mmCIF file of C-alpha atoms in Angstrom:
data_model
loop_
_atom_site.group_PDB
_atom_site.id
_atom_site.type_symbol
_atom_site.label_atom_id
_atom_site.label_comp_id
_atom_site.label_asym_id
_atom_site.label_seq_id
_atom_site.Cartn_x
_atom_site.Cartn_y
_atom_site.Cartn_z
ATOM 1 C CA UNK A 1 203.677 -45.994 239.354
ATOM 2 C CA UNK A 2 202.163 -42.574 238.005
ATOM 3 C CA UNK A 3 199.449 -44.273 237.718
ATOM 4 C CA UNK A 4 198.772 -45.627 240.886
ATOM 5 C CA UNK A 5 199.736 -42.123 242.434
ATOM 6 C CA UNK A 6 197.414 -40.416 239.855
ATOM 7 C CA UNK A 7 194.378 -43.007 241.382
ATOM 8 C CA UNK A 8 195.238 -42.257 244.906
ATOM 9 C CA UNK A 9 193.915 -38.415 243.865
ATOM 10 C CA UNK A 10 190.651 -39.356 242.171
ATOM 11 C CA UNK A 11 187.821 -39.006 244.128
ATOM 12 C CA UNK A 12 185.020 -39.217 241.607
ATOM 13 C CA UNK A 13 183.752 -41.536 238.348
ATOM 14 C CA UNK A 14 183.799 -38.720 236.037
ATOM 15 C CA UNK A 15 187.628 -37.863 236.740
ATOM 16 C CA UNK A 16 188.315 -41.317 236.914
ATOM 17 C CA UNK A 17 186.379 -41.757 233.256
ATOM 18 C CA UNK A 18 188.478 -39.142 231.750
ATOM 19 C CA UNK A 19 191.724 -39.915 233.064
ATOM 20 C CA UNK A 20 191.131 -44.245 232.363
ATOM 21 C CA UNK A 21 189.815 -43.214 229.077
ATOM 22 C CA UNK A 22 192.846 -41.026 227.560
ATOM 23 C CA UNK A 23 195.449 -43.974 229.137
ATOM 24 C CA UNK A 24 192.839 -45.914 227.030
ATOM 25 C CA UNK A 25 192.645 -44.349 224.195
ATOM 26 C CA UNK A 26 196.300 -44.096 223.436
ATOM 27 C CA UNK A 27 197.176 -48.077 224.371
ATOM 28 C CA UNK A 28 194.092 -48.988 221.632
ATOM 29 C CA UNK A 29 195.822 -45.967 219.206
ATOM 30 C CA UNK A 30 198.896 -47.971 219.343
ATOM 31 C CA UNK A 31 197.229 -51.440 217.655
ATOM 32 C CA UNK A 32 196.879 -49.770 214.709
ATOM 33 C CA UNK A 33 194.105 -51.298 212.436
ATOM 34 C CA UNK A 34 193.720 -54.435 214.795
ATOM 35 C CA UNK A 35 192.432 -52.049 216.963
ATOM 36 C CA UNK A 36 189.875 -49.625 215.139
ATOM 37 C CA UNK A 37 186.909 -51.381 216.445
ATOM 38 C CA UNK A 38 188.142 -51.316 219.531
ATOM 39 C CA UNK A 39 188.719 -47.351 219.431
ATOM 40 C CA UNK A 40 185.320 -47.160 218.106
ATOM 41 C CA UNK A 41 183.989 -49.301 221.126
ATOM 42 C CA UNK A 42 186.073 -46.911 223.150
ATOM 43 C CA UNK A 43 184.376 -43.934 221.406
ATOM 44 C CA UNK A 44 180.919 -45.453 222.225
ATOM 45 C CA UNK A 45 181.377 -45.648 225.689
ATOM 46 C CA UNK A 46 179.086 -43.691 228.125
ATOM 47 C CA UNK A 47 180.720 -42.674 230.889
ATOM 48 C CA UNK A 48 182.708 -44.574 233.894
ATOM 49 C CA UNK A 49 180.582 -47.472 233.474
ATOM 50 C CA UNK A 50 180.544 -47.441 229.768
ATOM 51 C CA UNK A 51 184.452 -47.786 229.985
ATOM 52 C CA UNK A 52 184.351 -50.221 233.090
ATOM 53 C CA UNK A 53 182.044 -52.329 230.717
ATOM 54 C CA UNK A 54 184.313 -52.424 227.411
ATOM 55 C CA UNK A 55 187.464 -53.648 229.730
ATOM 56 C CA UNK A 56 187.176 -57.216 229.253
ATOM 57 C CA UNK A 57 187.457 -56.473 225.176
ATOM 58 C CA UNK A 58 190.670 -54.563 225.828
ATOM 59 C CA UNK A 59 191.903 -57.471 228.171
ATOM 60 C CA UNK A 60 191.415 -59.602 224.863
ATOM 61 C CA UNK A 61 193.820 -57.355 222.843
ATOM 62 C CA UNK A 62 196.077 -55.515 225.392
ATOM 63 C CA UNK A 63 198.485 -56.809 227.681
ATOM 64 C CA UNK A 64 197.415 -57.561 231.512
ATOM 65 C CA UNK A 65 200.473 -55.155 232.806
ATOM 66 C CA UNK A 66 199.983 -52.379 230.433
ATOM 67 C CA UNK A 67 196.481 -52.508 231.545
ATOM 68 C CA UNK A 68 196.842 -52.805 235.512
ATOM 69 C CA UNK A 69 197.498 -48.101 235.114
ATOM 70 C CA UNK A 70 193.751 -48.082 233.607
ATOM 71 C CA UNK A 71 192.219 -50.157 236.051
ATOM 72 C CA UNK A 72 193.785 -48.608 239.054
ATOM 73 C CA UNK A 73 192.596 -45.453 237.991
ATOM 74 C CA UNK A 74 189.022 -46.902 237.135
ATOM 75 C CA UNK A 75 188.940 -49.104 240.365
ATOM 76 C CA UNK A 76 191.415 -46.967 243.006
ATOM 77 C CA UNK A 77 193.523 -49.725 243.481
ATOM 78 C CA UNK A 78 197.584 -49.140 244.406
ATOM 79 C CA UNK A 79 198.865 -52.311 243.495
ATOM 80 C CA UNK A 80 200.629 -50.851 240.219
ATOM 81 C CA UNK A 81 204.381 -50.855 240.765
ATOM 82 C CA UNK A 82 205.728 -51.406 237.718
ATOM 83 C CA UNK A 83 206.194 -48.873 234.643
ATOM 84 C CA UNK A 84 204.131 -48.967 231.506
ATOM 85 C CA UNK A 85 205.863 -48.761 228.309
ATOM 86 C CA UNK A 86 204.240 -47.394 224.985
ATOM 87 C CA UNK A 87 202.593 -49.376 222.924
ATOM 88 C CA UNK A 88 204.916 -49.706 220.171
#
C-alpha cells in the first residue's frame, strides 16, 4: 500500500527511476548469490527505461506480489493493496 500511495506522488521518470530502483535493489540484495548478476544488471541500467527493460529478468527470480510495489511506482498504477514483506 506505501507503495501505491508513494506512485500516486510521482510525476516524473527520473523520480520514478530512483524510487523503483532502491525497492529494486534491496528485493535483488535479498537473493543473495542467486542474485549477483541480477544486481549487476540492476547496476547497468540507464535510467527509467533501463530499469523498465531489466523487469522481465526480475519477474524470472522475484515473486509477482513482491514485485507489483516496483511496477506501480515505474508504471503509476494503484492496484497494489497488499503489503510487501522482506525478502528473507
Amino acid at each position: 500500500a506505501a507503495a501505491s500511495h508513494a506512485a500516486a506522488g510521482i510525476n516524473n521518470h527520473s523520480e520514478r527511476y530512483i524510487k523503483a530502483y532502491a525497492a529494486a535493489s534491496l528485493l535483488v540484495s535479498g537473493l543473495g548469490l542467486k542474485g549477483f548478476r541480477l544486481q549487476l544488471q540492476l547496476e547497468k541500467a540507464q535510467g527509467y527505461d533501463g530499469l523498465v527493460a531489466i523487469l522481465p529478468k526480475l519477474r524470472e527470480v522475484i515473486d509477482a506480489k513482491k514485485l507489483r510495489p516496483i511496477e506501480a511506482i515505474l508504471f503509476g498504477s494503484n492496484e497494489t493493496n497488499t503489503p510487501v514483506k522482506p525478502a528473507p
